[in-house]
Amino acid sequence: MTGHASLPGPLSGFAFAGDTLDRADALRDDAEALARLWPSARVMILDEEGRALAQADGTLLAFEGASLGGGPGASLFLGRRDDVAWFAAHARHHAVQAPAWLDLRRAAATWPSFESGVFAMARALLHWQSSTRFCSVCGGDITFRRAGYTAHCTQCGKDHYPRVDPAVIVAVSDGERLLLGRQASWPPRRYSVVAGFVEPGETLEQTVVREVQEETQVRVRSCRYLGAQPWPFPGALMLGFCADAEPDVPQVDGELEDARWFTFEEIDAALAREGSDDGEGLLLSPSISIARALIEHWHAGMRARSACPPAETGR
């Protein structure tokens, strides 16, 4: 019996993948409709570092369009929720007071899922705008159209669109243990599942096999897709998999500082220590990430398997 035979259902519990906006694509070309929506709209304001304007207590501070005056202008239309439109704007376009600025990771851990999801969308799109200053074809100047979703070259006419970089992230098991690695820059004792970007001409399954092999020298036999998380740091889409692999001894070549197999008991103890770290033992990925969801998914499947051992067969 393999380690994934009794895994539970779809992944859940991580940030940026819950309640979201109706992106209302048709409105992006309707400047008059957006102008009508502006006075009652909610406007999220971000600074040059991608932090959102927040109240002194760390909760979201989103202005009504009417209080900012004018119209949408250079603001980016994000979508609608019920009858309320949501926009994102750079702080340089609005002279507003800033009780606090909050980064996206902290917001993901403390804000309601809807608000942190809107923040993630705003951050990714505004980062794309900031990094798309000239046409990559001819070097011409860029102007933004369709409420901020299309970068149009004023010289050659080429249109450029927001970029999303797909990456796989995978919980690899040999049937009894979970493969985790760590980067040198991480806090001491923290380990996580293997991840890497998709290369041109690859399927997602091929990326899983290649990345695990490159980073740990462990050979994947099969894999299965479980779920996805937008990861706007700055513009990745994390595609979560579980994989069955050979029980090879992990070996790292520099991209990871270390990689090793962890038993169910070690993962179980790490989950039990959550929030009360004693300075010893394994530390896992933060709860906002799909990496953590994949670890918990494997743990739940192993627990379910141990609770329902295969029936003995008789003659």
XYZ file of C-alpha atoms in Angstrom:
315
model
C 0.000 0.000 0.000
C 1.427 3.434 -0.920
C 1.624 6.454 1.360
C -1.035 8.323 -0.611
C -3.714 5.668 -0.931
C -5.887 7.098 1.836
C -5.150 10.811 1.527
C -8.042 13.156 2.373
C -9.796 15.483 -0.068
C -8.666 18.763 -1.667
C -6.185 21.057 0.021
C -7.510 23.894 2.157
C -6.585 26.395 4.840
C -3.909 28.420 3.050
C -4.019 32.092 2.049
C -5.140 33.767 -1.201
C -7.315 30.873 -2.393
C -10.657 31.535 -0.700
C -13.428 34.095 -1.097
C -12.611 36.443 -3.956
C -13.871 39.181 -6.244
C -15.914 38.946 -9.411
C -13.193 40.257 -11.709
C -15.847 41.737 -14.045
C -13.651 41.647 -17.148
C -16.253 43.394 -19.300
C -16.015 46.535 -17.182
C -12.316 47.004 -17.897
C -13.170 48.534 -21.287
C -16.025 50.675 -19.933
C -14.522 53.893 -18.582
C -17.939 55.453 -17.990
C -19.141 52.508 -15.886
C -15.953 52.569 -13.812
C -16.360 56.302 -13.234
C -19.910 55.694 -11.956
C -18.649 52.978 -9.608
C -15.766 55.077 -8.293
C -17.514 57.224 -5.616
C -18.712 54.190 -3.608
C -15.741 51.990 -4.482
C -13.159 50.691 -1.997
C -9.619 51.695 -2.894
C -6.644 49.782 -1.511
C -3.460 51.869 -1.527
C -0.010 50.288 -1.782
C 3.425 51.845 -1.371
C 6.556 51.255 -3.447
C 7.445 48.200 -1.339
C 4.084 46.538 -1.993
C 2.737 47.195 1.505
C -0.909 48.138 1.997
C -2.211 51.133 3.890
C -3.606 49.942 7.218
C -5.166 51.233 10.394
C -2.935 51.668 13.445
C -4.171 48.274 14.710
C -3.116 46.563 11.474
C -6.573 46.180 9.909
C -7.211 47.248 6.330
C -7.646 50.938 5.596
C -9.424 51.196 2.244
C -10.755 54.595 1.212
C -13.994 55.261 -0.596
C -13.447 56.705 -4.026
C -15.513 59.763 -3.102
C -13.129 60.640 -0.266
C -10.188 60.513 -2.660
C -11.992 62.644 -5.222
C -11.758 62.653 -8.985
C -12.179 59.356 -10.773
C -10.328 56.073 -11.215
C -7.531 57.703 -13.205
C -4.422 55.521 -12.907
C -6.044 53.211 -10.360
C -6.281 49.563 -11.284
C -9.766 48.041 -11.323
C -9.710 44.737 -9.429
C -13.353 43.670 -9.627
C -16.631 43.768 -7.733
C -18.126 42.199 -4.687
C -21.897 42.545 -4.615
C -22.410 46.146 -5.781
C -19.082 47.506 -4.556
C -16.127 47.952 -6.895
C -12.565 47.479 -5.649
C -9.552 49.357 -6.981
C -5.835 49.412 -6.193
C -3.637 52.489 -6.432
C -0.027 53.482 -5.836
C 0.470 55.741 -2.832
C 2.300 58.231 -5.055
C -1.005 59.049 -6.754
C -2.881 59.957 -3.561
C -1.890 62.270 -0.700
C -3.280 60.228 2.184
C -2.249 59.807 5.794
C -0.700 56.447 6.651
C -1.314 55.215 10.208
C 0.535 52.025 9.250
C 1.784 50.011 6.283
C 1.331 46.249 6.332
C 3.172 43.646 4.258
C 1.273 40.855 2.529
C 2.584 37.983 4.652
C 1.378 39.624 7.845
C -1.952 40.509 6.244
C -2.406 36.904 5.118
C -2.006 35.773 8.726
C -4.311 38.380 10.295
C -6.835 39.747 7.788
C -10.042 38.019 6.652
C -9.398 35.780 3.659
C -11.299 38.050 1.284
C -9.268 41.141 2.170
C -5.913 39.354 2.058
C -6.896 37.828 -1.294
C -7.692 41.258 -2.733
C -4.362 42.506 -1.367
C -2.536 39.630 -3.075
C -4.175 40.447 -6.388
C -3.424 44.159 -6.029
C 0.202 43.568 -5.091
C 0.866 41.226 -8.005
C -0.734 43.518 -10.579
C 0.855 46.725 -9.334
C 4.252 45.011 -9.210
C 3.767 43.955 -12.827
C 2.892 47.522 -13.773
C 5.941 48.900 -11.964
C 8.265 46.443 -13.687
C 6.700 46.921 -17.141
C 8.042 50.349 -18.053
C 9.139 49.783 -21.639
C 8.146 47.474 -24.487
C 10.196 44.277 -24.480
C 9.980 44.127 -28.295
C 11.141 47.588 -29.358
C 11.938 49.485 -26.148
C 9.116 51.956 -26.713
C 7.131 53.713 -24.006
C 4.225 51.890 -22.350
C 0.742 53.145 -21.621
C -1.741 51.092 -19.601
C -5.184 50.285 -20.964
C -8.206 48.230 -19.923
C -8.204 49.619 -16.368
C -4.576 48.642 -15.916
C -4.578 45.105 -17.364
C -2.921 45.771 -20.713
C 0.436 47.465 -21.255
C 0.317 48.969 -24.747
C 3.456 50.051 -26.590
C 3.007 53.532 -28.061
C 5.733 52.848 -30.632
C 5.160 49.396 -32.161
C 1.629 48.740 -30.874
C 2.494 45.503 -29.067
C 0.250 44.630 -26.101
C 1.729 43.056 -22.960
C -0.269 41.294 -20.244
C 0.222 40.519 -16.545
C 2.713 37.716 -16.051
C 2.153 34.644 -13.892
C 5.035 32.218 -13.330
C 3.875 28.608 -12.718
C 5.795 26.567 -10.166
C 5.245 23.101 -8.743
C 5.403 22.384 -5.030
C 5.310 18.764 -3.980
C 4.958 16.552 -0.913
C 7.188 13.585 -1.757
C 6.733 10.326 0.173
C 8.425 6.944 0.032
C 5.300 5.384 1.524
C 6.365 5.883 5.139
C 8.327 9.163 5.285
C 8.041 12.719 3.947
C 10.881 14.398 2.035
C 11.665 17.938 3.216
C 14.496 20.328 2.437
C 15.747 23.666 3.699
C 17.433 26.725 2.226
C 20.362 28.328 4.017
C 18.508 31.649 4.373
C 15.617 30.122 6.354
C 15.297 30.277 10.138
C 17.162 27.477 11.940
C 15.401 24.094 11.939
C 12.817 25.089 9.300
C 12.172 22.572 6.535
C 9.606 22.530 3.761
C 8.506 20.581 0.706
C 10.356 20.748 -2.614
C 9.356 23.439 -5.128
C 10.569 24.813 -8.455
C 9.512 26.725 -11.545
C 8.144 25.110 -14.689
C 10.531 25.348 -17.635
C 9.521 25.864 -21.298
C 8.291 22.699 -22.971
C 7.570 20.861 -19.707
C 4.390 19.356 -18.367
C 3.724 19.890 -14.672
C 4.390 16.219 -14.002
C 7.745 16.444 -15.760
C 8.629 19.462 -13.635
C 7.853 17.513 -10.461
C 10.187 14.695 -11.494
C 12.970 17.054 -12.606
C 12.875 19.418 -9.637
C 12.871 16.648 -7.031
C 15.712 14.879 -8.862
C 17.757 18.079 -9.253
C 17.354 19.279 -5.692
C 17.521 15.983 -3.765
C 18.524 13.150 -6.168
C 15.334 11.326 -5.126
C 13.528 9.549 -7.981
C 9.790 10.196 -8.297
C 7.649 7.278 -9.504
C 4.282 9.028 -9.854
C 2.550 12.231 -8.805
C -0.934 13.688 -8.462
C -2.213 17.280 -8.549
C -3.958 18.496 -5.383
C -4.523 22.259 -5.588
C -3.042 25.699 -6.268
C -2.164 28.935 -4.503
C -1.428 32.344 -6.014
C 1.894 33.406 -4.481
C 2.441 37.077 -5.374
C 6.081 37.346 -4.283
C 6.029 38.745 -6.852
C 3.958 36.712 -9.336
C 4.080 32.940 -8.949
C 1.278 30.378 -9.070
C 2.132 27.420 -6.833
C 0.708 24.140 -8.187
C 0.551 21.589 -5.376
C 1.251 17.892 -5.920
C 1.800 14.756 -3.890
C 4.300 12.230 -5.227
C 5.384 8.667 -4.567
C 9.145 8.162 -4.765
C 11.930 5.660 -4.309
C 13.470 5.586 -0.803
C 16.700 7.115 -2.121
C 19.136 8.829 0.231
C 18.661 12.586 -0.355
C 21.668 14.487 -1.679
C 21.841 18.260 -2.181
C 23.969 20.199 -4.658
C 23.838 23.751 -3.301
C 20.313 24.964 -4.110
C 19.219 23.406 -0.826
C 21.349 23.392 2.294
C 19.921 20.061 3.413
C 17.240 17.535 2.513
C 16.104 14.519 4.476
C 13.279 12.086 5.073
C 11.068 12.770 8.108
C 8.913 10.178 9.831
C 5.253 10.576 10.669
C 6.214 10.907 14.330
C 8.579 13.806 13.588
C 5.951 15.653 11.528
C 3.319 14.924 14.166
C 5.534 16.395 16.899
C 6.274 19.494 14.815
C 2.557 20.124 14.250
C 1.860 19.613 17.958
C 4.499 22.221 18.880
C 2.906 24.888 16.715
C 2.716 28.181 18.580
C 4.812 26.961 21.495
C 8.278 26.417 20.043
C 10.670 25.007 22.614
C 13.772 25.708 20.560
C 14.194 22.093 19.534
C 12.947 19.847 16.776
C 11.556 20.487 13.320
C 9.914 23.778 12.287
C 7.418 23.677 9.403
C 6.287 26.166 6.777
C 3.918 28.921 7.974
C 0.199 28.213 7.890
C -0.489 30.781 5.140
C 1.356 28.665 2.564
C 0.295 25.769 0.384
C 3.543 24.125 1.514
C 2.093 23.772 4.992
C -1.199 22.486 3.576
C 0.679 19.795 1.657
C 2.517 18.702 4.800
C -0.716 18.551 6.786
C -2.391 16.693 3.923
C 0.310 13.998 3.987
C 0.118 13.823 7.781
C -3.677 13.392 7.715
C -3.400 10.668 5.101
C -0.825 8.757 7.095
C -2.917 9.051 10.245
C -5.968 7.759 8.395
C -3.954 4.878 6.991
C -2.705 3.851 10.436
C -6.267 3.983 11.800
C -7.489 1.617 9.061
C -4.840 -1.088 8.556
C -5.432 -3.511 5.687
C -7.522 -6.544 6.632
C -5.685 -9.822 7.000
C -6.455 -12.468 4.444
C -6.901 -16.111 5.362
C -6.899 -19.319 3.470
